[in-house]
Coordinates of C-alpha atoms and ligand atoms in Angstrom, one line a residue:
M59 CA 117.7 123.4 111.7
S60 CA 120.1 122.7 114.7
T61 CA 121.1 125.3 117.0
L62 CA 124.8 126.2 116.7
A63 CA 126.9 124.6 119.5
S64 CA 130.1 126.1 120.7
T65 CA 130.6 123.0 123.0
N66 CA 130.7 119.4 122.4
P67 CA 127.9 117.2 123.6
L68 CA 129.6 117.0 127.0
G69 CA 129.6 120.8 127.3
H70 CA 133.3 121.2 127.0
P71 CA 134.7 123.6 124.5
W72 CA 135.9 122.1 121.2
P73 CA 139.7 122.0 121.0
A74 CA 141.2 125.2 120.2
T75 CA 143.6 123.8 117.6
R76 CA 142.8 121.4 114.6
T77 CA 145.0 119.4 112.6
P78 CA 144.4 120.8 109.1
W79 CA 142.2 118.9 106.7
P80 CA 144.4 116.9 104.2
T81 CA 145.4 119.0 101.1
R82 CA 144.1 116.3 98.8
S83 CA 140.6 115.1 99.0
A84 CA 138.3 113.4 96.4
P85 CA 134.6 114.1 95.6
L86 CA 132.0 111.5 96.6
Y87 CA 129.5 112.8 94.3
G88 CA 129.3 113.7 90.5
P89 CA 128.5 111.6 87.2
D90 CA 131.6 109.3 87.6
F91 CA 130.7 108.3 91.0
A92 CA 127.0 107.9 90.4
R93 CA 127.6 105.8 87.2
D94 CA 130.1 103.3 88.6
P95 CA 130.7 103.8 92.4
F96 CA 132.6 100.3 92.5
S97 CA 135.2 101.5 90.1
Y98 CA 135.3 104.8 91.8
Y99 CA 136.0 103.0 95.3
D100 CA 138.8 101.2 93.5
S101 CA 140.4 104.1 92.2
L102 CA 140.1 105.9 95.6
R103 CA 141.7 103.0 97.2
R104 CA 144.8 102.8 94.6
T105 CA 145.1 106.7 95.2
F106 CA 144.7 107.1 98.9
G107 CA 145.0 103.5 100.4
P108 CA 142.4 102.1 102.9
V109 CA 140.8 105.4 104.0
A110 CA 140.3 108.4 101.6
P111 CA 139.4 112.0 102.5
V112 CA 136.2 112.9 100.7
T113 CA 133.8 115.8 100.3
L114 CA 130.1 115.3 99.7
E115 CA 129.3 118.5 98.0
E116 CA 130.9 121.3 95.9
T117 CA 131.8 123.7 98.6
G118 CA 134.0 121.2 100.4
A119 CA 132.5 122.0 103.7
F120 CA 130.9 118.6 103.9
R121 CA 133.6 116.3 104.4
G122 CA 134.7 113.1 106.2
Y123 CA 137.2 110.1 106.0
L124 CA 135.8 107.4 103.7
V125 CA 136.9 104.0 105.3
L126 CA 137.1 101.6 102.4
D127 CA 138.6 98.4 104.0
H128 CA 137.0 95.7 106.0
G129 CA 139.7 95.8 108.7
H130 CA 139.4 99.6 109.3
Q131 CA 135.5 99.4 109.1
L132 CA 135.4 96.8 111.7
D133 CA 137.9 98.7 113.9
V134 CA 135.6 101.8 113.8
L135 CA 132.3 99.9 113.9
Q136 CA 133.4 97.8 117.0
N137 CA 135.0 100.8 118.4
R138 CA 137.7 98.8 120.2
R139 CA 139.8 101.9 121.0
Q140 CA 136.7 103.8 122.5
V141 CA 137.1 106.9 120.3
W142 CA 134.0 106.7 118.1
T143 CA 130.4 107.6 118.7
R144 CA 127.2 107.4 116.6
D145 CA 126.1 110.5 118.4
S146 CA 125.9 113.1 115.5
R147 CA 126.1 116.0 118.2
W148 CA 129.7 115.3 118.0
Y149 CA 129.9 116.4 114.3
R150 CA 131.8 119.7 114.9
D151 CA 131.4 121.1 111.4
L152 CA 127.5 120.7 111.9
A153 CA 127.5 121.9 115.5
E154 CA 129.5 125.1 114.2
G155 CA 127.2 125.5 111.3
A156 CA 129.8 124.9 108.6
L157 CA 127.6 122.6 106.5
P158 CA 125.4 123.9 103.9
P159 CA 122.2 124.1 106.1
D160 CA 119.8 122.5 103.3
H161 CA 121.9 119.8 102.3
P162 CA 119.7 116.7 101.7
I163 CA 121.7 114.4 103.5
I164 CA 121.6 116.1 106.9
P165 CA 118.2 114.7 108.0
Q166 CA 119.7 111.2 107.6
F167 CA 122.1 111.7 110.5
A168 CA 120.7 114.9 112.4
Y169 CA 120.4 114.0 116.1
R170 CA 117.3 112.5 117.6
R171 CA 116.7 111.0 121.0
S172 CA 116.9 107.3 120.2
R173 CA 119.1 104.3 120.5
L174 CA 120.7 105.0 116.9
Y175 CA 122.3 108.1 118.5
A176 CA 122.9 106.8 122.0
E177 CA 125.9 104.9 123.7
G178 CA 126.5 102.6 126.5
T179 CA 124.0 102.0 129.1
E180 CA 121.8 104.5 127.5
H181 CA 121.9 102.7 124.2
E182 CA 121.2 99.4 126.1
R183 CA 118.1 100.9 127.9
L184 CA 116.7 102.4 124.7
S185 CA 117.2 99.2 122.6
T186 CA 115.9 96.6 125.0
P187 CA 112.2 96.8 124.5
G188 CA 112.5 96.9 120.9
I189 CA 114.9 94.0 120.7
R190 CA 112.7 91.7 123.0
A191 CA 109.5 92.6 121.1
L192 CA 111.3 91.4 117.8
A193 CA 112.3 88.2 119.4
E194 CA 108.6 87.5 120.1
L195 CA 107.8 87.5 116.4
D196 CA 106.3 84.4 115.0
L197 CA 108.4 84.4 111.9
L198 CA 106.4 81.6 110.2
R199 CA 103.2 83.6 110.6
T200 CA 105.0 86.8 109.6
R201 CA 106.0 85.1 106.3
D202 CA 102.4 84.5 105.6
L203 CA 101.7 88.1 106.3
I204 CA 104.6 89.2 103.8
E205 CA 103.3 86.8 101.1
D206 CA 99.8 88.0 101.4
L207 CA 100.9 91.5 101.0
A208 CA 103.4 90.8 98.1
E209 CA 100.7 88.8 96.2
Q210 CA 98.2 91.6 96.4
L211 CA 100.8 94.2 95.2
I212 CA 101.7 91.8 92.3
S213 CA 98.1 91.3 91.3
A214 CA 97.9 95.0 91.0
L215 CA 100.6 95.1 88.6
F216 CA 98.7 93.3 85.9
T217 CA 96.9 95.7 83.5
D218 CA 93.9 94.3 81.5
E219 CA 95.7 92.8 78.6
E220 CA 94.9 89.3 77.7
P221 CA 97.3 86.5 78.9
G222 CA 100.5 86.4 76.9
E223 CA 100.4 90.2 76.4
V224 CA 103.5 92.0 77.6
N225 CA 103.0 94.0 80.9
E226 CA 105.3 96.9 82.0
A227 CA 105.8 97.9 85.9
D228 CA 108.2 99.8 87.9
I229 CA 109.5 97.5 90.5
L230 CA 110.8 100.2 92.8
H231 CA 107.6 102.2 93.0
Q232 CA 104.8 99.8 92.4
Y233 CA 106.6 97.1 94.7
A234 CA 109.9 97.4 96.5
L235 CA 109.0 100.9 98.0
Q236 CA 105.6 99.5 99.2
L237 CA 106.2 95.9 100.5
P238 CA 108.4 96.5 103.4
L239 CA 106.5 99.7 104.6
L240 CA 103.3 97.9 104.5
V241 CA 104.7 95.0 106.3
L242 CA 106.4 96.9 109.2
M243 CA 103.3 99.2 109.8
R244 CA 101.2 96.1 109.9
L245 CA 103.7 94.4 112.5
M246 CA 103.5 97.6 114.5
G247 CA 99.7 97.1 114.8
M248 CA 98.6 100.1 112.8
D249 CA 95.0 100.1 111.6
E250 CA 94.5 100.9 108.0
S251 CA 93.7 104.6 108.4
S252 CA 96.8 105.3 110.5
A253 CA 98.8 103.3 108.2
L254 CA 97.7 105.3 105.2
A255 CA 98.6 108.7 106.9
T256 CA 102.0 107.2 108.0
G257 CA 102.7 106.1 104.6
N258 CA 101.9 109.7 103.3
A259 CA 103.8 111.3 105.9
I260 CA 106.9 109.1 105.4
H261 CA 106.9 110.1 101.7
E262 CA 106.3 113.8 102.4
M263 CA 109.1 113.7 104.9
L264 CA 111.5 112.1 102.8
S265 CA 110.8 114.1 99.8
G266 CA 112.4 117.1 101.6
G267 CA 109.8 119.3 100.2
P268 CA 108.0 122.3 101.8
G269 CA 105.6 119.9 103.7
A270 CA 108.5 117.8 105.2
A271 CA 108.7 119.5 108.6
Q272 CA 104.9 119.2 108.9
A273 CA 104.9 115.7 107.9
A274 CA 107.4 114.8 110.4
A275 CA 105.5 116.5 113.1
D276 CA 102.5 114.5 111.8
L277 CA 104.5 111.2 112.0
D278 CA 105.6 112.0 115.6
A279 CA 101.9 112.6 116.5
T280 CA 100.8 109.3 114.8
M281 CA 103.5 107.3 116.5
R282 CA 102.5 108.6 120.0
A283 CA 98.8 108.0 119.4
L284 CA 99.7 104.3 118.3
V285 CA 101.9 103.6 121.4
T286 CA 99.3 105.3 123.8
E287 CA 96.4 103.2 122.2
R288 CA 98.6 99.9 122.4
Q289 CA 99.6 100.6 126.2
T290 CA 95.8 100.7 127.1
N291 CA 94.7 98.0 124.5
P292 CA 97.5 95.7 123.7
G293 CA 97.2 93.4 120.8
P294 CA 99.4 90.7 119.0
D295 CA 101.8 93.2 117.7
L296 CA 105.3 94.8 118.2
V297 CA 104.2 98.0 119.8
S298 CA 102.1 96.0 122.5
W299 CA 105.2 93.7 122.9
M300 CA 107.7 96.7 123.4
H301 CA 105.3 98.1 126.0
H302 CA 105.2 94.7 127.8
H303 CA 109.1 94.5 127.8
N304 CA 109.4 98.2 129.0
Q305 CA 109.1 97.4 132.8
E306 CA 112.8 97.5 133.4
S307 CA 113.8 100.1 130.8
G308 CA 111.3 102.6 131.7
L309 CA 111.1 104.3 128.3
D310 CA 108.6 107.3 128.5
L311 CA 106.0 107.9 125.6
A312 CA 108.4 110.0 123.6
E313 CA 111.1 107.4 123.8
L314 CA 108.8 104.5 122.9
S315 CA 107.3 106.4 119.9
E316 CA 110.7 107.4 118.7
D317 CA 111.7 103.8 118.6
V318 CA 108.6 102.8 116.8
W319 CA 109.6 105.5 114.2
L320 CA 113.0 104.4 113.8
Q321 CA 112.2 100.8 113.3
I322 CA 109.7 101.8 110.5
V323 CA 112.2 104.4 108.8
A324 CA 115.3 102.2 109.2
G325 CA 113.6 99.1 108.3
R326 CA 111.8 100.3 105.0
G327 CA 114.6 102.0 103.3
A328 CA 117.2 99.4 103.6
S329 CA 114.7 96.6 102.6
T330 CA 113.5 98.4 99.7
T331 CA 117.0 99.0 98.2
W332 CA 118.0 95.4 98.9
I333 CA 115.0 94.2 96.9
C334 CA 115.8 96.5 94.0
N335 CA 119.5 95.6 94.0
T336 CA 118.7 91.9 94.0
V337 CA 116.1 92.1 91.2
L338 CA 118.8 94.0 89.1
E339 CA 121.4 91.6 89.8
L340 CA 119.3 88.6 89.1
L341 CA 118.1 90.2 85.7
T342 CA 121.5 91.2 84.7
N343 CA 123.4 88.1 85.7
P344 CA 122.1 85.0 84.0
D345 CA 124.1 82.5 85.5
L346 CA 123.0 83.5 89.0
N347 CA 119.4 83.7 87.7
A348 CA 119.5 80.3 86.1
D349 CA 120.9 78.9 89.3
V350 CA 118.1 80.4 91.4
V351 CA 115.5 79.4 88.9
A352 CA 116.8 75.7 88.9
A353 CA 117.2 75.9 92.7
R354 CA 121.0 75.3 92.5
C355 CA 121.1 78.7 94.5
S356 CA 118.6 79.7 97.0
M357 CA 117.1 83.2 97.1
S358 CA 118.9 83.8 100.4
E359 CA 122.1 83.0 98.7
A360 CA 121.5 85.3 95.9
M361 CA 120.6 88.2 98.3
N362 CA 123.9 87.4 100.3
H363 CA 126.0 87.7 97.1
V364 CA 124.3 91.1 96.6
M365 CA 125.3 92.2 100.2
W366 CA 128.9 91.8 98.8
I367 CA 128.6 93.3 95.4
N368 CA 125.9 96.0 95.9
A369 CA 125.2 96.5 99.6
P370 CA 121.9 98.2 100.3
I371 CA 123.4 100.9 102.5
Q372 CA 126.6 101.8 100.3
N373 CA 127.9 104.5 102.9
L374 CA 127.1 104.8 106.4
I375 CA 127.1 108.3 107.7
G376 CA 128.7 107.8 110.1
R377 CA 130.8 107.9 113.1
W378 CA 132.5 110.9 115.0
A379 CA 135.7 111.0 116.9
T380 CA 135.2 111.8 120.7
Q381 CA 139.1 112.1 121.2
P382 CA 142.1 112.8 118.7
T383 CA 143.0 109.5 116.9
T384 CA 144.5 108.2 113.7
L385 CA 142.7 106.5 110.8
G386 CA 144.5 104.8 107.9
G387 CA 147.4 107.2 108.5
Y388 CA 145.4 110.2 108.9
D389 CA 145.4 112.5 112.1
V390 CA 141.8 112.8 113.0
N391 CA 140.4 115.7 115.1
V392 CA 137.7 115.5 117.8
G393 CA 134.5 116.0 115.9
D394 CA 135.8 114.7 112.7
L395 CA 133.4 112.4 110.5
A396 CA 134.3 108.7 109.6
I397 CA 132.0 107.3 106.7
L398 CA 132.0 103.6 106.5
S399 CA 131.8 102.5 102.9
L400 CA 130.0 99.3 103.1
G401 CA 129.6 99.2 99.3
A402 CA 133.4 99.4 98.7
I403 CA 134.1 95.9 100.2
S404 CA 134.7 94.5 96.5
A405 CA 137.5 97.2 96.3
D406 CA 139.3 95.6 99.3
P407 CA 142.2 93.7 98.0
A408 CA 141.9 91.4 101.2
M409 CA 138.4 90.4 100.0
R410 CA 139.4 89.6 96.3
G411 CA 139.2 86.1 96.9
V412 CA 135.5 86.2 97.5
D413 CA 134.3 85.0 94.1
Q414 CA 130.8 84.9 93.0
Y415 CA 130.3 81.4 94.6
I416 CA 131.8 82.1 97.9
S417 CA 129.7 85.2 98.2
R418 CA 126.6 83.3 98.2
T419 CA 127.1 81.8 101.4
N420 CA 130.0 83.8 103.3
K421 CA 128.5 86.2 105.7
A422 CA 131.7 88.3 106.5
H423 CA 130.3 91.3 104.7
L424 CA 129.5 94.2 107.0
A425 CA 126.2 95.1 105.0
W426 CA 124.3 94.8 108.4
G427 CA 126.9 97.0 110.3
A428 CA 128.8 95.5 113.3
G429 CA 129.2 96.4 117.0
T430 CA 126.6 97.6 119.4
H431 CA 124.8 99.6 116.5
G432 CA 124.7 96.6 114.1
C433 CA 121.4 96.0 112.7
P434 CA 119.1 94.2 115.4
A435 CA 116.5 93.1 112.9
R436 CA 118.5 90.9 110.6
D437 CA 116.0 87.9 110.7
L438 CA 112.9 90.2 109.8
G439 CA 114.8 92.2 107.5
G440 CA 116.0 89.0 105.3
L441 CA 112.4 87.6 105.6
I442 CA 110.9 90.6 104.1
V443 CA 113.3 91.0 101.3
R444 CA 113.5 86.9 100.7
T445 CA 109.7 86.5 100.8
G446 CA 109.2 89.5 98.4
L447 CA 111.8 88.2 95.9
E448 CA 110.5 84.7 96.1
V449 CA 106.9 85.7 95.4
L450 CA 108.0 87.9 92.7
W451 CA 109.9 85.0 91.0
E452 CA 107.2 82.8 91.3
R453 CA 104.6 85.1 89.8
L454 CA 106.6 87.0 87.0
P455 CA 108.7 84.2 85.8
G456 CA 109.6 85.9 82.5
M457 CA 110.4 89.2 83.9
R458 CA 113.2 91.2 82.0
L459 CA 114.5 94.8 82.5
A460 CA 112.7 97.2 80.2
V461 CA 115.7 99.4 79.7
P462 CA 119.4 98.6 79.5
K463 CA 121.1 98.6 82.8
E464 CA 123.2 101.5 81.8
A465 CA 120.2 103.8 81.4
L466 CA 119.2 103.5 85.1
T467 CA 119.7 106.6 87.2
W468 CA 120.3 106.6 90.9
D469 CA 119.0 108.3 93.9
L470 CA 121.4 109.4 96.9
P471 CA 124.4 107.2 95.3
Y472 CA 126.5 108.3 98.3
V473 CA 124.2 106.8 100.9
A474 CA 121.7 104.0 99.9
R475 CA 122.2 104.1 95.9
S476 CA 118.8 103.2 94.9
P477 CA 117.7 103.3 91.2
S478 CA 115.3 105.9 90.8
S479 CA 113.0 103.6 89.1
L480 CA 113.4 99.9 88.0
P481 CA 111.1 99.3 84.9
V482 CA 110.5 95.6 83.9
I483 CA 108.4 94.0 81.5
F484 CA 106.8 90.5 81.9
P485 CA 104.1 88.4 80.1
R486 CA 101.0 88.1 81.8
P487 CA 100.8 84.4 83.0
P488 CA 97.6 82.3 81.8
A489 CA 96.3 82.4 85.5
A490 CA 97.7 84.1 88.5
P491 CA 97.8 81.5 91.1
K492 CA 96.0 83.5 94.0
D493 CA 94.3 86.1 92.0
G494 CA 90.8 86.9 93.5
Q495 CA 91.1 84.9 96.6
P496 CA 90.0 86.5 99.7
W497 CA 92.7 88.4 101.3
T498 CA 93.1 86.3 104.4
T499 CA 90.4 83.9 105.4
Q500 CA 91.4 82.7 108.9
P501 CA 92.7 84.5 112.0
K502 CA 96.6 84.9 112.1
F503 CA 98.8 86.1 114.8
I504 CA 102.0 87.8 114.1
S505 CA 103.1 87.2 117.6
S506 CA 101.1 85.6 120.4
P507 CA 99.5 88.6 122.3
P508 CA 101.5 90.0 125.3
R509 CA 100.7 88.6 128.8
P510 CA 99.3 90.9 131.3
I511 CA 102.1 92.7 133.0
S512 CA 100.4 94.3 136.0
T513 CA 98.6 92.6 138.9
E514 CA 95.3 94.1 137.5
P515 CA 93.9 91.5 135.0
K516 CA 93.8 92.8 131.5
E517 CA 91.7 91.3 128.8
R518 CA 93.7 89.2 126.3
P519 CA 93.2 90.5 122.9
S520 CA 90.2 88.7 121.2
E521 CA 90.6 86.5 118.0
R522 CA 89.1 89.4 116.2
Q523 CA 91.8 91.7 117.2
G524 CA 94.4 89.2 116.1
R525 CA 93.0 88.9 112.5
L526 CA 94.8 90.6 109.8
P527 CA 93.0 93.4 108.5
R528 CA 92.1 93.6 104.8
W529 CA 94.3 96.2 103.5
R530 CA 92.9 96.1 100.0
S531 CA 92.5 99.8 99.8
L532 CA 95.8 100.4 101.5
V533 CA 97.6 98.3 98.8
A534 CA 95.7 100.1 96.0
W535 CA 96.8 103.3 97.2
W536 CA 100.4 104.5 96.6
P537 CA 101.7 107.9 95.8
R538 CA 103.2 108.0 92.4
R539 CA 106.3 110.2 92.0
Ligands
HEM141 C1 116.7 94.2 105.4 C2 117.7 95.1 105.2 C3 118.4 95.8 106.3 C4 119.5 96.2 106.2 C5 120.6 96.0 105.1 C6 119.9 96.8 107.5 C7 121.1 97.6 107.9 C8 121.5 98.3 109.0 C9 122.7 98.7 109.3 C10 123.9 98.6 108.3 C11 122.7 99.3 110.4 C12 123.8 99.8 111.2 C13 123.7 101.4 111.4 C14 125.0 102.0 112.1 O1 126.0 101.2 112.6 O2 125.1 103.3 111.9 C15 121.3 99.0 110.9 C16 120.7 99.4 112.1 C17 119.5 99.4 112.5 N1 118.5 98.8 111.8 FE1 118.5 97.6 110.1 N2 118.8 96.9 108.2 C18 117.9 96.3 107.6 C19 116.6 96.1 108.0 C20 115.9 96.5 109.3 C21 114.7 96.2 109.7 C22 113.6 95.6 109.1 C23 114.5 97.0 111.0 C24 113.3 97.1 112.0 C25 112.2 96.3 112.0 C26 115.8 97.5 111.3 C27 116.1 98.3 112.1 C28 117.3 98.9 112.5 C29 117.6 99.6 113.9 C30 116.8 99.9 114.9 C31 119.0 100.1 113.7 C32 119.8 100.8 114.7 C33 120.4 99.8 115.8 C34 121.2 100.7 116.8 O3 121.8 101.9 116.5 O4 121.3 100.3 117.8 N3 116.7 97.3 110.2 N4 120.5 98.4 109.8

């Protein structure tokens, strides 16, 4: 756990006086909230206005200002008044040890030395190699990769029943959790054995169990080994491209490894939840599903609609005040937390005109964040989710929810709000289109290999290195919860 800090990150003592926490605040937990957060946001808005003081657990120690409306969210995210930071060392209650130390959300925002917690020129320095590497991706080839992996995962869903028999699967555990992680690990240039170790370590780390700390350490070691390997032996992958674009920024091994970690961990969670939320919306909104099936609405449009009504990241934790300020009429102290409620957008009266047709194409939602910390991987994230859904809809046309929507339970409703499982049933089609075909028959490059960057000639990666590995055993493997 973090050491207690009696000074702020600039080394100055925290202000001696604090405006008292509002006498009235609302819980952002509990069965009412978990069952229907959207009505809950609506009632918070009616009770408190555009900003609501909330607590995240029973003792009330874990508290922050929930920002419910679009205008205030933009104001904080774009930080026009230069008072907010993403650097969680500014969270005074955390620094002073006021939070329950084992609260499961703390690891989600605990400070790490990465672009996510950096500001200004340091943020730019730490972001540049990753952003430039992403720009090198060949998205058409990447789509092929995603499609291949999705096909394999779907083939693994079929049990041995005869065509026409009803099959059952859990789309969360058997598909949505796996696809983005497999894609990201492959794009980073991992071989099958380190991808396996990484997948295991991420599961262990996120489970928060007794092995979590060891898993996090193992993950760090794997990332460092990967970066070191790619520095000496570059290939057609994002880590090699990050190294290539690192000349000016000069990230050291720890910083580069941290950024690879960040991209994998940040990318997989939101993509998984977006897949689940869209599957759920399509299976419970017959009009939308009919429009998608009849091509009156593209899958991208259905996904955009979901960004409005059930954003993958519901509540962003967060931003912290570096100066005394006001927010929605409240006096905010240095070190107070603002939580951006991206999922509450439908509760904002200003957004009420966005009906289910406008929401298919209007991109004014804030589900990608905004400002300097807004998501840098929108094209890739959108591609992973869209391809995953399109393959799913093509291969499992008769899919239905196996339980009523009301019977679903939700994990971490105050952050990502992902269903704990997403059981579906579907008839086995007469012949699965690509079942039994070789994994990948021809060499494919995710990006072209980086050019040599020093005056010493380096070998260009061979065709063989650029070939997609057959990850059959990796796809077959997956820890079941
Ligand atoms: C597909 C669904 C995705 C969604 C909805 C999403 C959403 C977001 C949001 C809301 C933020 C802002 C965080 C903040 O302001 O505090 C963010 C940041 C970030 N995302 Fe994504 N993301 C997605 C996919 C990805 C993928 C695939 C990657 C990596 C390949 C990625 C990498 C990152 C990184 C590195 C940041 C931190 C940026 C910074 O602090 O400068 N995301 N994402």
